[in-house]
Amino acid sequence: KQEVTQIPAALSVPEGENLVLNCSFTDSAIYNLQWFRQDPGKGLTSLLLIQSSQREQTSGRLNASLDKSSGRSTLYIAASQPGDSATYLCAVMYAGGTSYGKLTFGQGTILTVHP
Amino acid sequence: DTGVSQDPRHKITKRGQNVTFRCDPISEHNRLYWYRQTLGQGPEFLTYFQNEAQLEKSRLLSDRFSAERPKGSFSTLEIQRTEQGDSAMYLCASSLMETQYFGPGTRLLVL
């Protein structure tokens, strides 16, 4: 079964800390992996997309890495700020069959950055 | 605001009633997706369209659920004979390439 797992489920850090969110997936045959941010009661905002041929992507204070062979991705947030508080979701587009376009999501990591 | 809009934003209904949700994607996007998200979980895929063709449906989409995308523009998701277990956030997304852009969602509460 193609699944996505995120740990930790929740994380609370003081402002300014660097932090890492983890995502694992069960099948290395993927098209891409995406990280999203979701604020309470809102839709999802795409943060980074890593193609299966890439190892990492960077945007501002965010850096996402991909290791297909081990089925893992990490999202690194540098110098965290209270405005980073949100739920972070990892989503995989698995390859094969008719699954192109379908995203399989993890359950998310709830991040709280306190001043 | 990603440019994907959903209507209504909130819906409260009684068990057994039918409800219909609308999604307007970003205008040039040919792919449109529906997901369902329950509290504390990540979104789960329901179905997706390329232009007007419905290419995949999840087993989560029971016979009570139907989705359409006439003319390859907006899409509707209808739930017939709603059940309390249908209470969730229904999210729509659209894409031209791989990145999916999500709307704000429709939160459904079935009493």
CSV table of C-alpha atoms in Angstrom, one decimal:
chain,number,residue,atom,x,y,z
A,1,LYS,CA,0.0,0.0,0.0
A,2,GLN,CA,1.3,3.4,-0.9
A,3,GLU,CA,1.5,5.5,2.3
A,4,VAL,CA,3.1,8.7,3.6
A,5,THR,CA,4.0,9.1,7.2
A,6,GLN,CA,5.1,12.3,9.0
A,7,ILE,CA,7.0,12.7,12.3
A,8,PRO,CA,6.7,14.3,14.7
A,9,ALA,CA,2.9,14.9,14.8
A,10,ALA,CA,3.5,18.1,16.7
A,11,LEU,CA,6.5,20.3,17.4
A,12,SER,CA,6.8,23.4,19.6
A,13,VAL,CA,10.0,25.5,19.4
A,14,PRO,CA,11.2,28.9,20.5
A,15,GLU,CA,11.6,31.6,17.9
A,16,GLY,CA,14.9,31.6,16.1
A,17,GLU,CA,15.5,27.8,16.2
A,18,ASN,CA,16.3,25.8,13.2
A,19,LEU,CA,14.1,22.8,12.8
A,20,VAL,CA,13.5,19.7,10.7
A,21,LEU,CA,10.3,18.0,9.7
A,22,ASN,CA,10.4,14.4,8.5
A,23,CYS,CA,8.4,12.6,5.9
A,24,SER,CA,8.7,8.9,4.8
A,25,PHE,CA,7.0,7.1,1.9
A,26,THR,CA,6.6,3.4,1.2
A,27,ASP,CA,7.3,3.2,-2.6
A,28,SER,CA,10.4,4.7,-4.3
A,29,ALA,CA,8.6,4.9,-7.6
A,30,ILE,CA,7.4,8.5,-7.4
A,31,TYR,CA,7.0,11.4,-9.8
A,32,ASN,CA,7.5,14.1,-7.2
A,33,LEU,CA,7.1,15.1,-3.6
A,34,GLN,CA,5.6,18.3,-2.4
A,35,TRP,CA,5.5,20.2,0.9
A,36,PHE,CA,2.5,22.2,1.8
A,37,ARG,CA,1.5,24.6,4.6
A,38,GLN,CA,-2.0,24.8,6.0
A,39,ASP,CA,-3.2,27.5,8.3
A,40,PRO,CA,-6.2,26.6,10.6
A,41,GLY,CA,-9.4,26.2,8.7
A,42,LYS,CA,-7.8,27.2,5.4
A,43,GLY,CA,-6.7,25.5,2.2
A,44,LEU,CA,-3.2,24.4,1.4
A,45,THR,CA,-0.3,26.5,0.1
A,46,SER,CA,2.5,24.8,-1.9
A,47,LEU,CA,5.9,25.5,-0.4
A,48,LEU,CA,8.3,23.3,-2.4
A,49,LEU,CA,8.1,20.6,-5.1
A,50,ILE,CA,10.9,18.2,-5.6
A,51,GLN,CA,11.0,16.1,-8.8
A,52,SER,CA,12.0,12.5,-8.5
A,53,SER,CA,15.3,13.3,-10.3
A,54,GLN,CA,16.2,16.1,-7.8
A,55,ARG,CA,17.8,15.9,-4.4
A,56,GLU,CA,16.7,19.2,-2.9
A,57,GLN,CA,14.9,22.4,-3.4
A,58,THR,CA,15.3,25.7,-1.6
A,59,SER,CA,13.0,28.7,-1.2
A,60,GLY,CA,14.1,31.4,1.2
A,61,ARG,CA,14.4,29.9,4.7
A,62,LEU,CA,13.0,26.6,3.6
A,63,ASN,CA,15.0,23.7,2.2
A,64,ALA,CA,13.6,20.3,1.3
A,65,SER,CA,15.6,17.2,0.5
A,66,LEU,CA,14.6,14.0,-1.1
A,67,ASP,CA,16.2,10.5,-0.8
A,68,LYS,CA,14.2,8.2,-3.0
A,69,SER,CA,16.2,5.1,-2.1
A,70,SER,CA,15.4,5.4,1.6
A,71,GLY,CA,11.9,6.8,1.0
A,72,ARG,CA,12.5,9.9,3.0
A,73,SER,CA,12.2,13.7,2.7
A,74,THR,CA,13.0,16.4,5.2
A,75,LEU,CA,11.9,20.0,5.4
A,76,TYR,CA,14.4,22.3,7.0
A,77,ILE,CA,13.2,25.6,8.3
A,78,ALA,CA,15.9,28.1,9.3
A,79,ALA,CA,15.5,30.8,11.9
A,80,SER,CA,11.9,30.0,12.7
A,81,GLN,CA,9.4,32.8,13.3
A,82,PRO,CA,6.0,32.9,15.0
A,83,GLY,CA,4.5,33.3,11.5
A,84,ASP,CA,5.7,29.9,10.6
A,85,SER,CA,3.2,28.4,13.0
A,86,ALA,CA,1.0,26.1,10.9
A,87,THR,CA,0.4,22.5,9.9
A,88,TYR,CA,3.0,21.2,7.4
A,89,LEU,CA,1.9,18.5,5.0
A,90,CYS,CA,4.1,16.2,2.9
A,91,ALA,CA,2.5,14.8,-0.3
A,92,VAL,CA,3.8,12.2,-2.8
A,93,MET,CA,2.7,11.7,-6.4
A,94,TYR,CA,3.3,8.0,-6.8
A,95,ALA,CA,4.2,6.7,-10.3
A,96,GLY,CA,2.5,4.0,-12.2
A,97,GLY,CA,-1.0,3.1,-13.5
A,98,THR,CA,-3.5,5.9,-13.5
A,99,SER,CA,-2.1,7.6,-10.4
A,100,TYR,CA,-0.5,10.5,-12.2
A,101,GLY,CA,-1.9,13.7,-10.6
A,102,LYS,CA,-3.1,12.0,-7.4
A,103,LEU,CA,-1.4,13.2,-4.3
A,104,THR,CA,-1.0,10.9,-1.2
A,105,PHE,CA,-0.7,13.0,1.9
A,106,GLY,CA,0.8,12.4,5.3
A,107,GLN,CA,-1.1,13.3,8.4
A,108,GLY,CA,0.9,16.5,8.9
A,109,THR,CA,3.1,18.1,11.5
A,110,ILE,CA,1.6,20.8,13.6
A,111,LEU,CA,4.3,23.4,14.2
A,112,THR,CA,4.1,26.1,16.9
A,113,VAL,CA,6.8,28.7,17.1
A,114,HIS,CA,6.5,30.8,20.3
A,115,PRO,CA,8.1,34.2,20.8
B,1,ASP,CA,-5.4,33.6,-2.4
B,2,THR,CA,-4.3,30.9,-5.0
B,3,GLY,CA,-7.0,31.8,-7.5
B,4,VAL,CA,-9.0,28.6,-6.9
B,5,SER,CA,-12.4,29.5,-5.5
B,6,GLN,CA,-14.9,27.2,-3.8
B,7,ASP,CA,-18.5,27.8,-2.9
B,8,PRO,CA,-20.0,27.6,-0.3
B,9,ARG,CA,-17.3,28.0,2.3
B,10,HIS,CA,-19.5,26.4,4.9
B,11,LYS,CA,-22.5,24.1,4.7
B,12,ILE,CA,-24.6,22.7,7.5
B,13,THR,CA,-27.2,20.1,6.5
B,14,LYS,CA,-29.3,17.4,8.1
B,15,ARG,CA,-28.6,13.7,7.5
B,16,GLY,CA,-30.3,12.5,4.4
B,17,GLN,CA,-30.2,15.8,2.5
B,18,ASN,CA,-28.3,16.3,-0.7
B,19,VAL,CA,-25.6,18.9,-1.0
B,20,THR,CA,-23.6,20.3,-3.9
B,21,PHE,CA,-20.3,22.1,-3.9
B,22,ARG,CA,-18.7,24.1,-6.6
B,23,CYS,CA,-15.1,24.7,-7.5
B,24,ASP,CA,-13.7,27.3,-10.0
B,25,PRO,CA,-10.1,26.5,-10.9
B,26,ILE,CA,-7.5,28.8,-12.2
B,27,SER,CA,-8.6,29.6,-15.7
B,28,GLU,CA,-5.9,28.0,-17.8
B,29,HIS,CA,-5.5,24.9,-15.6
B,30,ASN,CA,-6.7,21.7,-17.4
B,31,ARG,CA,-6.5,19.4,-14.3
B,32,LEU,CA,-8.9,19.6,-11.4
B,33,TYR,CA,-8.8,17.5,-8.2
B,34,TRP,CA,-11.1,16.9,-5.2
B,35,TYR,CA,-9.9,15.9,-1.8
B,36,ARG,CA,-11.5,15.3,1.5
B,37,GLN,CA,-9.9,16.2,4.9
B,38,THR,CA,-11.1,15.2,8.3
B,39,LEU,CA,-9.9,16.8,11.5
B,40,GLY,CA,-6.3,16.0,12.3
B,41,GLN,CA,-5.7,14.2,9.1
B,42,GLY,CA,-4.1,15.0,5.8
B,43,PRO,CA,-6.3,15.3,2.7
B,44,GLU,CA,-7.5,12.1,1.0
B,45,PHE,CA,-7.8,12.0,-2.8
B,46,LEU,CA,-11.4,11.6,-4.1
B,47,THR,CA,-11.2,12.2,-7.9
B,48,TYR,CA,-9.6,14.1,-10.7
B,49,PHE,CA,-10.4,15.5,-14.1
B,50,GLN,CA,-8.3,16.3,-17.1
B,51,ASN,CA,-10.4,18.8,-19.0
B,52,GLU,CA,-13.9,17.4,-18.8
B,53,ALA,CA,-12.8,13.7,-18.5
B,54,GLN,CA,-12.9,12.1,-15.1
B,55,LEU,CA,-9.7,10.0,-15.1
B,56,GLU,CA,-9.7,8.5,-11.6
B,57,LYS,CA,-12.0,7.9,-8.7
B,58,SER,CA,-11.0,6.8,-5.3
B,59,ARG,CA,-12.8,3.9,-3.6
B,60,LEU,CA,-13.7,6.5,-1.0
B,61,LEU,CA,-16.1,7.9,-3.5
B,62,SER,CA,-19.2,5.8,-2.8
B,63,ASP,CA,-22.2,5.7,-5.1
B,64,ARG,CA,-23.6,8.6,-3.1
B,65,PHE,CA,-20.9,10.9,-4.5
B,66,SER,CA,-20.8,12.3,-8.0
B,67,ALA,CA,-18.5,14.8,-9.6
B,68,GLU,CA,-18.7,16.6,-12.9
B,69,ARG,CA,-16.7,19.1,-14.9
B,70,PRO,CA,-18.8,20.2,-17.8
B,71,LYS,CA,-16.9,21.9,-20.6
B,72,GLY,CA,-13.7,21.4,-18.6
B,73,SER,CA,-14.2,24.6,-16.6
B,74,PHE,CA,-15.8,24.6,-13.1
B,75,SER,CA,-16.6,21.4,-11.3
B,76,THR,CA,-19.3,20.3,-8.9
B,77,LEU,CA,-19.2,17.6,-6.3
B,78,GLU,CA,-22.6,16.3,-5.1
B,79,ILE,CA,-23.3,14.1,-2.1
B,80,GLN,CA,-26.6,12.5,-2.0
B,81,ARG,CA,-28.3,11.2,1.2
B,82,THR,CA,-25.6,12.7,3.4
B,83,GLU,CA,-24.4,10.8,6.5
B,84,GLN,CA,-22.7,12.1,9.6
B,85,GLY,CA,-19.5,10.5,8.4
B,86,ASP,CA,-19.5,12.8,5.4
B,87,SER,CA,-18.7,15.7,7.7
B,88,ALA,CA,-15.3,17.0,6.6
B,89,MET,CA,-13.5,19.7,4.7
B,90,TYR,CA,-13.8,19.2,0.9
B,91,LEU,CA,-10.9,20.7,-1.0
B,92,CYS,CA,-10.5,21.4,-4.6
B,93,ALA,CA,-7.2,21.9,-6.4
B,94,SER,CA,-6.2,22.7,-10.0
B,95,SER,CA,-2.9,22.4,-11.9
B,96,LEU,CA,-1.3,22.9,-15.3
B,97,MET,CA,1.8,21.1,-14.5
B,98,GLU,CA,2.7,19.2,-11.3
B,99,THR,CA,2.1,21.9,-8.7
B,100,GLN,CA,-1.4,21.8,-7.4
B,101,TYR,CA,-3.1,25.0,-6.2
B,102,PHE,CA,-5.7,24.5,-3.6
B,103,GLY,CA,-8.9,26.4,-2.9
B,104,PRO,CA,-10.0,27.5,0.6
B,105,GLY,CA,-12.3,24.4,1.0
B,106,THR,CA,-15.9,23.8,1.8
B,107,ARG,CA,-16.5,22.7,5.4
B,108,LEU,CA,-19.5,20.4,5.6
B,109,LEU,CA,-21.2,19.5,8.9
B,110,VAL,CA,-23.9,16.9,8.7
B,111,LEU,CA,-26.2,16.9,11.8
